[in-house]
PDB file of C-alpha atoms in Angstrom:
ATOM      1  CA  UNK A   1     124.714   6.170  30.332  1.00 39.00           C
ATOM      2  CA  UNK A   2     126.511   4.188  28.435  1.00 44.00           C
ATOM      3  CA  UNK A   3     125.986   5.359  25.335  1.00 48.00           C
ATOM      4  CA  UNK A   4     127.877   8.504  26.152  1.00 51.00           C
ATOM      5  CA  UNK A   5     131.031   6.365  27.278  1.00 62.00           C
ATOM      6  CA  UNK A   6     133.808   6.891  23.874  1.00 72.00           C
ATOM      7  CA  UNK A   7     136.506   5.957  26.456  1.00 73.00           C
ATOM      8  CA  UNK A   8     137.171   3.154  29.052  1.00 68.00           C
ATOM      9  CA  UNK A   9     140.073   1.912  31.582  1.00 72.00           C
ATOM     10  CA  UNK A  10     139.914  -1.185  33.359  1.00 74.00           C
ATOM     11  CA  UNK A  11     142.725  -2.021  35.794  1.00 75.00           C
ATOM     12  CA  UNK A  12     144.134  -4.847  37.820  1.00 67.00           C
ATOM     13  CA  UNK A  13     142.170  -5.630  41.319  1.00 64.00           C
ATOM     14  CA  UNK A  14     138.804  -7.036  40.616  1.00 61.00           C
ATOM     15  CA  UNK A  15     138.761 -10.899  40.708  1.00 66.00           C
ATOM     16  CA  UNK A  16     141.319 -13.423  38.862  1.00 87.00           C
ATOM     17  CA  UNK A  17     140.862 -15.801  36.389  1.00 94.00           C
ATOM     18  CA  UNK A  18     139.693 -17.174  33.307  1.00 95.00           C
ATOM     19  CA  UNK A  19     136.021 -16.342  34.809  1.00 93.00           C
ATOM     20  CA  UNK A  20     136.762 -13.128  35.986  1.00 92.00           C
ATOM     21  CA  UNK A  21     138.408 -11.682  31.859  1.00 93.00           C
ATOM     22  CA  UNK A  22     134.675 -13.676  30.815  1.00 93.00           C
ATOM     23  CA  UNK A  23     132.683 -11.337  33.049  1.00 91.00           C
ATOM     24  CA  UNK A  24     134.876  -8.040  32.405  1.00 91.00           C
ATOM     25  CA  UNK A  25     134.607  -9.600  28.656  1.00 93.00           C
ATOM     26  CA  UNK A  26     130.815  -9.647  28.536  1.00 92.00           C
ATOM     27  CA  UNK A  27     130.461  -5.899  29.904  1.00 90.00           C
ATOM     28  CA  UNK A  28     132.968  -4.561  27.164  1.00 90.00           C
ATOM     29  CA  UNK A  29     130.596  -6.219  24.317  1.00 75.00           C
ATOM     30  CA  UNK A  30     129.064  -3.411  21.972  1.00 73.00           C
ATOM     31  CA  UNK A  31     130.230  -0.432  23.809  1.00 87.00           C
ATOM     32  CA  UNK A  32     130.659   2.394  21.450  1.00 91.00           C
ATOM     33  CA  UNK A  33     134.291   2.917  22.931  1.00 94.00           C
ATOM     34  CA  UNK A  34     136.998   4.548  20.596  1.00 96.00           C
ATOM     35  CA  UNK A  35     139.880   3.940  23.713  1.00 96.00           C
ATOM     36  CA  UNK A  36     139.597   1.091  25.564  1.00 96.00           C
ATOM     37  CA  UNK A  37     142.447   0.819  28.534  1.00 95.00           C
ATOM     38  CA  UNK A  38     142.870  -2.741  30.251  1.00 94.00           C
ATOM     39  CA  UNK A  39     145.610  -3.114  32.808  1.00 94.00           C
ATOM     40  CA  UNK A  40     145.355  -6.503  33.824  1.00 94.00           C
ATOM     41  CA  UNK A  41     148.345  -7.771  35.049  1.00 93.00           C
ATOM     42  CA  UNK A  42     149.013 -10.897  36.955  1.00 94.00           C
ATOM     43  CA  UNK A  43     145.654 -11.942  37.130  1.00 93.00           C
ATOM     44  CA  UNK A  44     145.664 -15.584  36.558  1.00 95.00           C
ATOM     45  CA  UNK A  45     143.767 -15.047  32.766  1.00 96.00           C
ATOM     46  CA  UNK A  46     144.735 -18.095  30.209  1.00 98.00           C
ATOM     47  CA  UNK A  47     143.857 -19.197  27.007  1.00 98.00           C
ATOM     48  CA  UNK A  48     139.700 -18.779  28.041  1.00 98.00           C
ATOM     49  CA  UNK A  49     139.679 -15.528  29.314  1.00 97.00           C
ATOM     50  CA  UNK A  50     141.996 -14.239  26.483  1.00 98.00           C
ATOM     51  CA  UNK A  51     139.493 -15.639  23.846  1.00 98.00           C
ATOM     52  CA  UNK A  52     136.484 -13.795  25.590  1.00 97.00           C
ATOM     53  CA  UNK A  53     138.526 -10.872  25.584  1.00 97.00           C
ATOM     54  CA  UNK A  54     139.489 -10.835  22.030  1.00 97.00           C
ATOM     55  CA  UNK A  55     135.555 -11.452  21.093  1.00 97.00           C
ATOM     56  CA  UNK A  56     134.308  -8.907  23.272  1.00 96.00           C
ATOM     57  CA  UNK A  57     137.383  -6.197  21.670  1.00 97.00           C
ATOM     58  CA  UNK A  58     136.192  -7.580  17.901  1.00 96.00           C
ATOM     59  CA  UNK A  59     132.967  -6.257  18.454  1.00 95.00           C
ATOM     60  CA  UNK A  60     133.939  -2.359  19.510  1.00 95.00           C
ATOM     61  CA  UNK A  61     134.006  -1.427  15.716  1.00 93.00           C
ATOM     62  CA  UNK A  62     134.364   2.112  16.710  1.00 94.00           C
ATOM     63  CA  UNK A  63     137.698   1.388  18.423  1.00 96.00           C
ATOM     64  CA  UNK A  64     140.881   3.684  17.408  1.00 97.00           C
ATOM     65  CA  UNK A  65     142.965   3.508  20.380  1.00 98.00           C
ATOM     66  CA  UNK A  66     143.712  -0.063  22.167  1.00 98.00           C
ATOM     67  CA  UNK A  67     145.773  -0.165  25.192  1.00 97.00           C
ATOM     68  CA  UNK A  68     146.189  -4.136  26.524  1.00 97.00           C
ATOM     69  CA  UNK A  69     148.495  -5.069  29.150  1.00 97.00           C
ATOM     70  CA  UNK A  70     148.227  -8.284  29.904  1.00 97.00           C
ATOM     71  CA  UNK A  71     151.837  -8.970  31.296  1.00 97.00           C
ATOM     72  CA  UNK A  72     152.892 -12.194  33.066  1.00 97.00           C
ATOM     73  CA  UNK A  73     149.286 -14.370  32.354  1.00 97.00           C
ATOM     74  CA  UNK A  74     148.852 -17.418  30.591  1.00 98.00           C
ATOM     75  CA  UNK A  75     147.669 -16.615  27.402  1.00 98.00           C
ATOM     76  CA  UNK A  76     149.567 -19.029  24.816  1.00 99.00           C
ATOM     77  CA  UNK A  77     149.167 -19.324  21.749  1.00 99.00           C
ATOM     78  CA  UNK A  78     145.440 -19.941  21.130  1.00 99.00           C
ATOM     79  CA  UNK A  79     145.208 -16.977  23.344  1.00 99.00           C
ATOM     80  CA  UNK A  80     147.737 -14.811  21.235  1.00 99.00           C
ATOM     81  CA  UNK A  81     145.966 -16.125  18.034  1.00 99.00           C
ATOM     82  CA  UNK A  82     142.443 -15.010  19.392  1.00 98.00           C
ATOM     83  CA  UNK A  83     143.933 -11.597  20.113  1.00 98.00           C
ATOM     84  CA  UNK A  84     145.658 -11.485  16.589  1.00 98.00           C
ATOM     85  CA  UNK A  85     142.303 -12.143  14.850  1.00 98.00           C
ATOM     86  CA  UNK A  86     140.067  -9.584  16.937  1.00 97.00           C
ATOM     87  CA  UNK A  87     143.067  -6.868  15.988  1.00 96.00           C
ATOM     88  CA  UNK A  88     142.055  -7.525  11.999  1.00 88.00           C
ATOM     89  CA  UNK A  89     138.177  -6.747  13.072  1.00 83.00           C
ATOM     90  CA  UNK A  90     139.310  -2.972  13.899  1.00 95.00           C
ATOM     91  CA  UNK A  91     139.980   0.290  12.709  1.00 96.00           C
ATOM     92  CA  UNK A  92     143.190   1.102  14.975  1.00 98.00           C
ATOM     93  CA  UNK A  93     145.516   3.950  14.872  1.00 98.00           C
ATOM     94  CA  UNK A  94     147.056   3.319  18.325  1.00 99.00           C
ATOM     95  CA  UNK A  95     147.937   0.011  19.222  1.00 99.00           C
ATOM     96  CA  UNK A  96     149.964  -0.864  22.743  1.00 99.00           C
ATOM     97  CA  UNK A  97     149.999  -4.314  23.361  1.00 98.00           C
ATOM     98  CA  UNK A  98     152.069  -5.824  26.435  1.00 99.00           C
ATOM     99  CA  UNK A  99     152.108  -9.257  26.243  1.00 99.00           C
ATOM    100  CA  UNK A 100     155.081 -10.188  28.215  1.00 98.00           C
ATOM    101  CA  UNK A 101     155.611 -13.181  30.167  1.00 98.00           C
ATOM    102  CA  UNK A 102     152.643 -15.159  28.615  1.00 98.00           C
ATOM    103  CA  UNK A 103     153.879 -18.299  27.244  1.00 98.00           C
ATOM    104  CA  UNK A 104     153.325 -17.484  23.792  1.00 99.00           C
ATOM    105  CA  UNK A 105     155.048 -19.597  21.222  1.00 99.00           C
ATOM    106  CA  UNK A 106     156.279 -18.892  17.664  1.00 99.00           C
ATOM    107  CA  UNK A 107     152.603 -19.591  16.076  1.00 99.00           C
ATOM    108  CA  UNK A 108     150.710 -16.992  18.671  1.00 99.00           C
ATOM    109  CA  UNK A 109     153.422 -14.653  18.169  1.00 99.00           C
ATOM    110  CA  UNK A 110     153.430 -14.848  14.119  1.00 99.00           C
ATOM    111  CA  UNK A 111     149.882 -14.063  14.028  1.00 99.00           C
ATOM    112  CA  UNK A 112     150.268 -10.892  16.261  1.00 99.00           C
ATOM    113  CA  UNK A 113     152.882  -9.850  13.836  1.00 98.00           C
ATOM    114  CA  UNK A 114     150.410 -10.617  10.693  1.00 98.00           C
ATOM    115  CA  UNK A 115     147.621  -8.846  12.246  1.00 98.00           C
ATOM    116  CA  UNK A 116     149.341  -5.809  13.195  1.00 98.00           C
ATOM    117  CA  UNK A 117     150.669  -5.801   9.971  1.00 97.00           C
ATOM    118  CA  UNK A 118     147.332  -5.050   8.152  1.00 96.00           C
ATOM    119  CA  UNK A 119     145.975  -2.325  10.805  1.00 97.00           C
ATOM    120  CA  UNK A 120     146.062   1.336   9.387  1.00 96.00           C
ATOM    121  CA  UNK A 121     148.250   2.021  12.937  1.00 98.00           C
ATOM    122  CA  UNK A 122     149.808   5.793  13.193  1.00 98.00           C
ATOM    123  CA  UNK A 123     151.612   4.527  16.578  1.00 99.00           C
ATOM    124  CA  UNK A 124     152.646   0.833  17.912  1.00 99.00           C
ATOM    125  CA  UNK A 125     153.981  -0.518  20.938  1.00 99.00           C
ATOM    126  CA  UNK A 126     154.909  -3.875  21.340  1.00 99.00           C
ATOM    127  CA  UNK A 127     155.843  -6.140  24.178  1.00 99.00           C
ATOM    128  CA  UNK A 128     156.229  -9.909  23.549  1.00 99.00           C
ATOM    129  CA  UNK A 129     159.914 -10.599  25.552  1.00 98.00           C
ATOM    130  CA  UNK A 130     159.936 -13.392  27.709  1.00 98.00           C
ATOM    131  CA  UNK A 131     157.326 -15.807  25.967  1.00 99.00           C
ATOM    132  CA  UNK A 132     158.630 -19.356  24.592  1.00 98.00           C
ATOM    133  CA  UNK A 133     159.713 -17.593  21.314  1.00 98.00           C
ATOM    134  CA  UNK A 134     163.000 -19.182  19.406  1.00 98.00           C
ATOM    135  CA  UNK A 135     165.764 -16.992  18.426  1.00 98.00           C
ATOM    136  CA  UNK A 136     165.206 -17.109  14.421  1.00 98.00           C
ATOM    137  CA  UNK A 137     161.598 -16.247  15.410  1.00 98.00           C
ATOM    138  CA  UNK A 138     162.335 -13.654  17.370  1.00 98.00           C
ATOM    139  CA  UNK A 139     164.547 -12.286  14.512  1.00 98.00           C
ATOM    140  CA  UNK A 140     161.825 -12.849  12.120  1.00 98.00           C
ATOM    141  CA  UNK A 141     159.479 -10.794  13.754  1.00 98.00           C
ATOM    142  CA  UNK A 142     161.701  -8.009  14.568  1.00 97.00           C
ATOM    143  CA  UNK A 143     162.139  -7.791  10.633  1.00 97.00           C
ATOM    144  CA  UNK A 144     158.904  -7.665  10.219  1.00 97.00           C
ATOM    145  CA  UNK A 145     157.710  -5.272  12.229  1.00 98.00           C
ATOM    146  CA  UNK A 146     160.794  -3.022  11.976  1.00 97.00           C
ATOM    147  CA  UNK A 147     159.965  -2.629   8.028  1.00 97.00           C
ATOM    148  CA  UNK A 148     155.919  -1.771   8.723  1.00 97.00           C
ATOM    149  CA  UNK A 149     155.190   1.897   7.487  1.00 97.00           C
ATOM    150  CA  UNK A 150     154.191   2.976  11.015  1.00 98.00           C
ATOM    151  CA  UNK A 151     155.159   6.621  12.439  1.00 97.00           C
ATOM    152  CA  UNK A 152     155.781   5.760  16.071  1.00 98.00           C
ATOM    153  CA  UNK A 153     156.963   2.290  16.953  1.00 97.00           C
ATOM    154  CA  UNK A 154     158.608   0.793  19.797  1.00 98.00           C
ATOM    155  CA  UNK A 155     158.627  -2.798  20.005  1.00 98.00           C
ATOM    156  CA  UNK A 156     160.480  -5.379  21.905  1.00 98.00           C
ATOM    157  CA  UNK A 157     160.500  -8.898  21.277  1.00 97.00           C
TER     158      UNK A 157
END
């Protein structure tokens, strides 16, 4: 059955936690999924769960179309960094990433930028507002990311 499955959405409402993103993380591994959907919102995931999410998303190497929002977790930076590093493991054209409200810091949100940066993207959306960024940074990034080559982009920082 699986086998057949190119696309996949997962939403909010099945248990919280670090645990709970490990579990939903181990099920996701090796899929040959070109969309993958994950609407997990408020669900208690930190730094753990974000890691086994990004390892389980670097190893869908058919994946074009990512849709993550992860708003108001606790990701941080070591979860933002794990994220940015399963991003360079893909072949993306769509990328919508909603990170907001996750306690990400300059370094997390730097290597977000850098990875999305190198993805062959046709269309990006971007959420990181209302993370522990500094104004310069925030500036920074929003350089950046205005000045990538990308068709469609909406990002908000």
């Amino acid at each position: 059955m699986w086998a057949l499955c190119e696309k996949l959405g997962v939403q909010s409402g099945f248990a919280r936690g670090d645990a709970a993103a490990c579990a939903l993380a181990a099920s996701l591994a090796e899929l040959p999924l070109q969309e993958l959907r994950l609407e997990l919102r408020q669900n208690e995931i930190g730094a753990e769960g974000a890691q086994a999410l990004a390892a389980a998303i670097a190893k869908l190497p058919q994946l074009q179309k990512l849709e993550l929002f992860l708003i108001d977790n606790s990701l941080g930076d070591v979860g933002a960094r794990a994220l940015a590093a399963s991003l360079a493991e893909l072949p993306l054209q769509e990328l919508q990433l909603n990170l907001l409200l996750n306690k990400i810091g300059d370094d997390g949100a730097r290597a977000l930028a850098a990875a999305v940066a190198q993805l062959p993207l046709r269309k990006l959306e971007l959420d990181l507002r209302h993370n522990s960024l500094r104004d310069e940074v925030k500036e920074e990034l929003r350089g950046q990311l205005d000045a990538l080559p990308i068709p469609e982009k909406d990002i908000e920082i």
